[in-house]
PDB file of C-alpha atoms and ligand atoms in Angstrom:
ATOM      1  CA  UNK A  27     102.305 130.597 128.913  1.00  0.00           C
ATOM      2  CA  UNK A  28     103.557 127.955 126.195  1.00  0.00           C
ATOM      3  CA  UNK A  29     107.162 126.792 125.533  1.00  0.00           C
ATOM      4  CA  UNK A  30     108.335 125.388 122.545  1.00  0.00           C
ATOM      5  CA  UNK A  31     111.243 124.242 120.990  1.00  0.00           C
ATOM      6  CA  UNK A  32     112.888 122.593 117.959  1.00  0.00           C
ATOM      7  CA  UNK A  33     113.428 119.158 117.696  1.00  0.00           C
ATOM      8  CA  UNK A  34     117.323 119.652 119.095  1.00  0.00           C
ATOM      9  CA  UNK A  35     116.431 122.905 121.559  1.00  0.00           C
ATOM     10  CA  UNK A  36     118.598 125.025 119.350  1.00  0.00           C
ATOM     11  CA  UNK A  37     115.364 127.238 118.490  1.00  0.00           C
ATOM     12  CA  UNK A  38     113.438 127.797 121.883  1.00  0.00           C
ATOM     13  CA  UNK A  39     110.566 130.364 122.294  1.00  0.00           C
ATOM     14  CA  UNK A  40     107.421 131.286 124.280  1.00  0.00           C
ATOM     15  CA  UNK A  41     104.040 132.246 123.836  1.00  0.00           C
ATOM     16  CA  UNK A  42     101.799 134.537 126.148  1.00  0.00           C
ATOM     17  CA  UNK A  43      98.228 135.394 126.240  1.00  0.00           C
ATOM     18  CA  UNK A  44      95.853 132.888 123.763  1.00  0.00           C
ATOM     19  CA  UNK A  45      96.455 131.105 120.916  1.00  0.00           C
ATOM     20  CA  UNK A  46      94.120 132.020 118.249  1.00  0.00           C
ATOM     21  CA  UNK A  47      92.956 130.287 115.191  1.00  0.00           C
ATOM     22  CA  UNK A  48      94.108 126.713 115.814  1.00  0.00           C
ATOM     23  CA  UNK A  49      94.372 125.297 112.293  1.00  0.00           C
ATOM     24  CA  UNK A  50      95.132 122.480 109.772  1.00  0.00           C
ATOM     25  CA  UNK A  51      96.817 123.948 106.503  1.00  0.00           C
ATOM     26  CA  UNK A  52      96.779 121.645 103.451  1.00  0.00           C
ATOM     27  CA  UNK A  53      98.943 124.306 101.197  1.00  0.00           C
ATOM     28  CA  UNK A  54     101.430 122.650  99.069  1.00  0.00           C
ATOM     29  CA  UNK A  55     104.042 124.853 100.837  1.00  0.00           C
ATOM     30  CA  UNK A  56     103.286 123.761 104.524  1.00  0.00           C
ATOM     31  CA  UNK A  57     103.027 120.093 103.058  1.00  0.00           C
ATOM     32  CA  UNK A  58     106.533 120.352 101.384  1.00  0.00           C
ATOM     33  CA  UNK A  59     107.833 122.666 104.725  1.00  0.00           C
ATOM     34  CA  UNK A  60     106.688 120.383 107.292  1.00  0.00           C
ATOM     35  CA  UNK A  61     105.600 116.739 105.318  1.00  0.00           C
ATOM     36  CA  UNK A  62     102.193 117.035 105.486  1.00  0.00           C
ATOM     37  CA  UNK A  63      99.822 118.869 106.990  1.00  0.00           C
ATOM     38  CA  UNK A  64     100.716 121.759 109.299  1.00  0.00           C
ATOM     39  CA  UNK A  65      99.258 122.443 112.506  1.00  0.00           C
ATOM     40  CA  UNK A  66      99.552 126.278 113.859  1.00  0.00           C
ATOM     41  CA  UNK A  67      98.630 129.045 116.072  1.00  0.00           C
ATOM     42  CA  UNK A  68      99.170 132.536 115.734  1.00  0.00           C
ATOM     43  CA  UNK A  69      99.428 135.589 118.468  1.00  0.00           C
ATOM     44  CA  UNK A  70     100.753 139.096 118.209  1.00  0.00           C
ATOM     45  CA  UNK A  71     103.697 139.425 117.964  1.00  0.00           C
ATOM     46  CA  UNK A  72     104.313 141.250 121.055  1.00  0.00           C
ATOM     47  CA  UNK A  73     103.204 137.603 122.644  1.00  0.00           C
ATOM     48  CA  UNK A  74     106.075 136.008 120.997  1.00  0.00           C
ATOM     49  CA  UNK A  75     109.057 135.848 122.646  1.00  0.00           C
ATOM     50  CA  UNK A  76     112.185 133.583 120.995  1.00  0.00           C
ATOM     51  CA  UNK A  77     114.486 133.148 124.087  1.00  0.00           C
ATOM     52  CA  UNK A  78     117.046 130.881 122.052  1.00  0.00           C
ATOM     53  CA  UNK A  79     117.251 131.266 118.288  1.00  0.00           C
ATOM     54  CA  UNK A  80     120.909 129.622 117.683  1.00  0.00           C
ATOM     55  CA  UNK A  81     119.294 128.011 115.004  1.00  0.00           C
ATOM     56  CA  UNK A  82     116.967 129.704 113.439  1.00  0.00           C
ATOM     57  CA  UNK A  83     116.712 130.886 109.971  1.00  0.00           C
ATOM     58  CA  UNK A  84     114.071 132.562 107.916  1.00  0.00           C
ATOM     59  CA  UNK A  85     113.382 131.345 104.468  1.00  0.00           C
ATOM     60  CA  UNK A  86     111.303 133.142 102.329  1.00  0.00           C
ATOM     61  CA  UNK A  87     108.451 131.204 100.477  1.00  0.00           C
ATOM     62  CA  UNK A  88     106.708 134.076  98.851  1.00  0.00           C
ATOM     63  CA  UNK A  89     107.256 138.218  98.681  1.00  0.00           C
ATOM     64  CA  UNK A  90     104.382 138.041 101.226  1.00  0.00           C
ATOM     65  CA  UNK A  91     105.280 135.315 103.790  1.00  0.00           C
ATOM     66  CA  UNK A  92     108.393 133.720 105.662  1.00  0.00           C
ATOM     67  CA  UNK A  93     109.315 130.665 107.278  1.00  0.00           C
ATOM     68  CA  UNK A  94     110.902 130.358 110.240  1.00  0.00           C
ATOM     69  CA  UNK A  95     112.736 126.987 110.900  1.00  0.00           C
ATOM     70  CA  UNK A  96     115.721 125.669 113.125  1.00  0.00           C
ATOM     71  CA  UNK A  97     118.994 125.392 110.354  1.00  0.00           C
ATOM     72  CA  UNK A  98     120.465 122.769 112.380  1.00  0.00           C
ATOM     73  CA  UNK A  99     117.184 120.154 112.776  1.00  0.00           C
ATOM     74  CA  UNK A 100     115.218 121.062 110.496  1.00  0.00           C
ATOM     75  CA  UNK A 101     111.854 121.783 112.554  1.00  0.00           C
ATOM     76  CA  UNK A 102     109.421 124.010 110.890  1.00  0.00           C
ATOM     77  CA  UNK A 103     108.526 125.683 113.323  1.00  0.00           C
ATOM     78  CA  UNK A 104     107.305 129.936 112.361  1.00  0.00           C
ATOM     79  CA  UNK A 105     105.188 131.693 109.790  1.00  0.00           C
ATOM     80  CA  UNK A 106     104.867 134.775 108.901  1.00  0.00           C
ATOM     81  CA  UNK A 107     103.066 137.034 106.776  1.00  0.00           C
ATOM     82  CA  UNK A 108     105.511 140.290 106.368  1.00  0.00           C
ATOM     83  CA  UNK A 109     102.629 142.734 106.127  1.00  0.00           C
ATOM     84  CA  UNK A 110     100.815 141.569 109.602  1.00  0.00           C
ATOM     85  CA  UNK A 111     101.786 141.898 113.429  1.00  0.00           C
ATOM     86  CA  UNK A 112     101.320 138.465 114.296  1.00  0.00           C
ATOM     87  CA  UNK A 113     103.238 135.129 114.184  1.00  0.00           C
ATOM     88  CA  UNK A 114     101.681 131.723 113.369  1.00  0.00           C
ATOM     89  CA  UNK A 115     103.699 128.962 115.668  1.00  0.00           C
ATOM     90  CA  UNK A 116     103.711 125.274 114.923  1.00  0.00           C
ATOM     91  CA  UNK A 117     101.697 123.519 117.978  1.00  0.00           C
ATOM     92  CA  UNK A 118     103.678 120.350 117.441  1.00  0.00           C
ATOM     93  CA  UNK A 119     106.499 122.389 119.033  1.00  0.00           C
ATOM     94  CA  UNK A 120     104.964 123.213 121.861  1.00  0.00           C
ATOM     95  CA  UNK A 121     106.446 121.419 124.409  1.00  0.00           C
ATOM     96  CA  UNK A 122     103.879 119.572 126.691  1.00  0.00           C
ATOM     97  CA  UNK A 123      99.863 120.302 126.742  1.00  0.00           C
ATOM     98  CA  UNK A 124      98.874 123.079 124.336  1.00  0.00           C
ATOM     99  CA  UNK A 125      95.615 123.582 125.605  1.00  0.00           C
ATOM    100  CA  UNK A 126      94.747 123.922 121.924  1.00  0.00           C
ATOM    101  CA  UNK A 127      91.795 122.284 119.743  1.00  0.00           C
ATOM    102  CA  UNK A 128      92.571 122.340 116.559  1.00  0.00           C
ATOM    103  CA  UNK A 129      89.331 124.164 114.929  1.00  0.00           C
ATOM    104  CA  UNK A 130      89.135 123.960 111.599  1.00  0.00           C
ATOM    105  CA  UNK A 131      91.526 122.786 107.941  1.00  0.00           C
ATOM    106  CA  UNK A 132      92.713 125.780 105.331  1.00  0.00           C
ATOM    107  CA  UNK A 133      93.594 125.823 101.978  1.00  0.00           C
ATOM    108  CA  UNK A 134      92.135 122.487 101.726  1.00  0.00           C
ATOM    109  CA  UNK A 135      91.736 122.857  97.649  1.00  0.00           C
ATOM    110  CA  UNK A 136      95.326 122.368  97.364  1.00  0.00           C
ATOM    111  CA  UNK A 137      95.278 119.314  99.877  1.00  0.00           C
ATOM    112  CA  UNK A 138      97.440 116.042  99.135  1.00  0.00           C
ATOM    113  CA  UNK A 139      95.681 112.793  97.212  1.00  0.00           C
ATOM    114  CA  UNK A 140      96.883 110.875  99.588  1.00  0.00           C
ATOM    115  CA  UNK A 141      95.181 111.302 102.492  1.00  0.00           C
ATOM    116  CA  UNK A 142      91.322 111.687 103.408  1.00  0.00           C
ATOM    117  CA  UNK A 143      89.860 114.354 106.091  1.00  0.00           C
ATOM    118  CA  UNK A 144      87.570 112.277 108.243  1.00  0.00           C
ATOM    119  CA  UNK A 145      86.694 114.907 110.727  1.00  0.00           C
ATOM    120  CA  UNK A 146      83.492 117.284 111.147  1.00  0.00           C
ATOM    121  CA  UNK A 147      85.733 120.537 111.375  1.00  0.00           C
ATOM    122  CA  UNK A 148      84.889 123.164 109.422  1.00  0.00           C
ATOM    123  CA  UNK A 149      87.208 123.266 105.472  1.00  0.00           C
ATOM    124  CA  UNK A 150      88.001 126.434 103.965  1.00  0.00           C
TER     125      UNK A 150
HETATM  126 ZN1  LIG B 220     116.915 122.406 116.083  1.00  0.00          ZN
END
């Protein structure tokens, strides 16, 4: 099981069974929502559990998608796409080890000039 949290615990939630699709996105949304690049994980939602969500709030980026992000820190920290069963998680929430590689970068057409991807992982 994973833990993770917001950057003032006001948002706290945990994560059973794997963490699939480990993942880079270069979208100009994730850039704006989190700075730069965002790093996520998603599982079913029926692996999700959010055991403190004082903070939370949902903003919503597109018909399609929401955001799910702690109103009182600011940590990005959920996304969702309202049509599927599954949550993506940040995995620079996770509190401790995430026993995660990240696997590959997405959306990497819309990536920022400002930065170069150096790695062999796979770009889609
Ligand atoms: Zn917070």
């Amino acid at each position: 099981m994973l833990k993770g949290s917001c950057n003032c615990g006001a948002v706290r939630y945990q994560v059973t069974g794997p963490a699939q699709g480990p993942s880079l996105c270069h979208c100009g949304q994730c850039r704006k929502q989190s700075g730069h690049v965002w790093s996520s994980a998603y599982v079913p939602d029926t692996a999700l559990t959010i055991t403190q969500d004082q903070g939370l709030k949902w903003y919503a980026s597109s018909d399609a998608a929401k955001r799910g992000f702690c109103g009182i820190c600011g940590s990005f920290l959920f996304w969702k796409m309202n049509s599927e069963d599954s949550t993506s998680f940040s995995l620079g929430s996770i509190d401790g080890p995430t026993g995660t590689t990240v696997e590959k970068h997405i959306f990497v057409a819309d990536k920022g000039d400002y930065y170069v991807i150096s790695d062999d992982l796979s770009q889609h």
